[in-house]
Coordinates of C-alpha atoms in Angstrom, one line a residue:
M1 CA -20.8 10.0 11.2
A2 CA -21.1 13.0 8.9
M3 CA -20.6 12.6 5.1
I4 CA -17.3 14.4 5.4
D5 CA -15.9 11.6 7.5
Y6 CA -16.1 9.3 4.5
V7 CA -14.2 11.7 2.2
I8 CA -10.7 11.1 3.6
P9 CA -10.9 7.3 3.7
A10 CA -12.3 7.3 0.1
L11 CA -9.5 9.5 -1.1
L12 CA -7.0 7.3 0.7
A13 CA -8.5 4.1 -0.9
V14 CA -8.4 5.7 -4.4
S15 CA -4.7 6.7 -3.8
S16 CA -3.9 2.9 -3.5
L17 CA -4.8 2.4 -7.2
P18 CA -1.3 3.3 -8.6
A19 CA 0.3 0.6 -6.4
F20 CA -2.2 -2.0 -7.8
I21 CA -1.7 -0.8 -11.3
A22 CA 2.1 -1.0 -11.0
A23 CA 1.8 -4.5 -9.6
S24 CA -0.4 -5.7 -12.5
L25 CA 2.0 -4.1 -15.0
M26 CA 4.9 -5.9 -13.5
S27 CA 3.1 -9.2 -13.7
R28 CA 1.9 -8.7 -17.3
G29 CA 3.2 -11.1 -19.9
R30 CA 3.8 -14.0 -17.5
P31 CA 2.5 -17.4 -18.4
P32 CA -0.3 -18.7 -16.2
G33 CA 0.9 -20.4 -13.1
A34 CA 4.3 -18.7 -13.2
P35 CA 5.4 -17.1 -9.9
R36 CA 4.8 -13.4 -9.6
P37 CA 7.8 -11.1 -9.5
P38 CA 8.8 -10.2 -6.0
L39 CA 8.5 -6.5 -6.8
A40 CA 4.9 -7.0 -7.9
V41 CA 4.1 -8.8 -4.7
V42 CA 5.5 -5.9 -2.6
M43 CA 3.6 -3.3 -4.6
R44 CA 0.4 -5.3 -4.1
L45 CA 1.1 -5.3 -0.3
V46 CA 1.6 -1.6 -0.4
G47 CA -1.8 -1.2 -2.0
M48 CA -3.4 -3.5 0.5
A49 CA -1.7 -1.5 3.4
I50 CA -3.2 1.7 2.1
V51 CA -6.7 0.2 1.7
A52 CA -6.4 -1.3 5.2
G53 CA -5.5 2.2 6.4
A54 CA -8.6 3.6 4.8
L55 CA -10.8 1.0 6.4
G56 CA -9.1 1.7 9.7
L57 CA -9.9 5.4 9.4
L58 CA -13.5 4.4 8.8
W59 CA -13.4 2.2 11.9
A60 CA -11.8 5.0 14.0
G61 CA -14.5 7.5 13.3
E62 CA -14.1 10.6 15.3
D63 CA -11.9 9.1 18.0
G64 CA -8.6 10.9 17.8
T65 CA -6.6 8.2 19.5
R66 CA -7.8 5.5 17.2
R67 CA -7.2 7.8 14.2
L68 CA -3.6 8.4 15.3
A69 CA -3.0 4.7 15.9
V70 CA -4.3 3.9 12.4
I71 CA -2.2 6.6 10.7
V72 CA 1.0 5.5 12.5
A73 CA 0.4 1.9 11.7
M74 CA -0.2 2.7 8.0
V75 CA 2.8 5.0 7.8
V76 CA 5.0 2.3 9.3
A77 CA 3.6 -0.5 7.1
V78 CA 3.9 1.5 3.8
N79 CA 7.3 2.9 4.6
G80 CA 8.6 -0.5 5.7
L81 CA 7.3 -2.1 2.5
G82 CA 9.0 0.8 0.6
L83 CA 12.3 -0.1 2.2
V84 CA 11.8 -3.7 1.3
L85 CA 11.2 -2.6 -2.3
L86 CA 14.4 -0.5 -2.3
F87 CA 16.4 -3.4 -0.9
K88 CA 15.0 -5.8 -3.5
L89 CA 15.9 -3.3 -6.3
G90 CA 19.4 -2.8 -4.9
C91 CA 20.0 -6.5 -4.6
G92 CA 19.0 -7.2 -8.2
R93 CA 21.5 -4.7 -9.5
S94 CA 24.5 -5.9 -11.4
G95 CA 27.8 -4.2 -12.0
P96 CA 30.2 -2.2 -9.8
R97 CA 28.8 -0.8 -6.5

């Protein structure tokens, strides 16, 4: 593999940092042993899905079929978790709908 083949997975892995930072900010101020907020758990899962996608791209190498499979799986996972996040935010809302 050429050096350029590592750039996209590295950028993808770095792009997962905001999800991990958001999850840690949501969990801040909790006493030790207290359960994590559900939104923080979902954000951590989003970050892990992005990192898994980066590792999958490294695994895929130059094989176009593998790359496409990894990208589709990552898009489905991240967008599915985004929908879960939206539903959790919507269910926690109070007041008229």
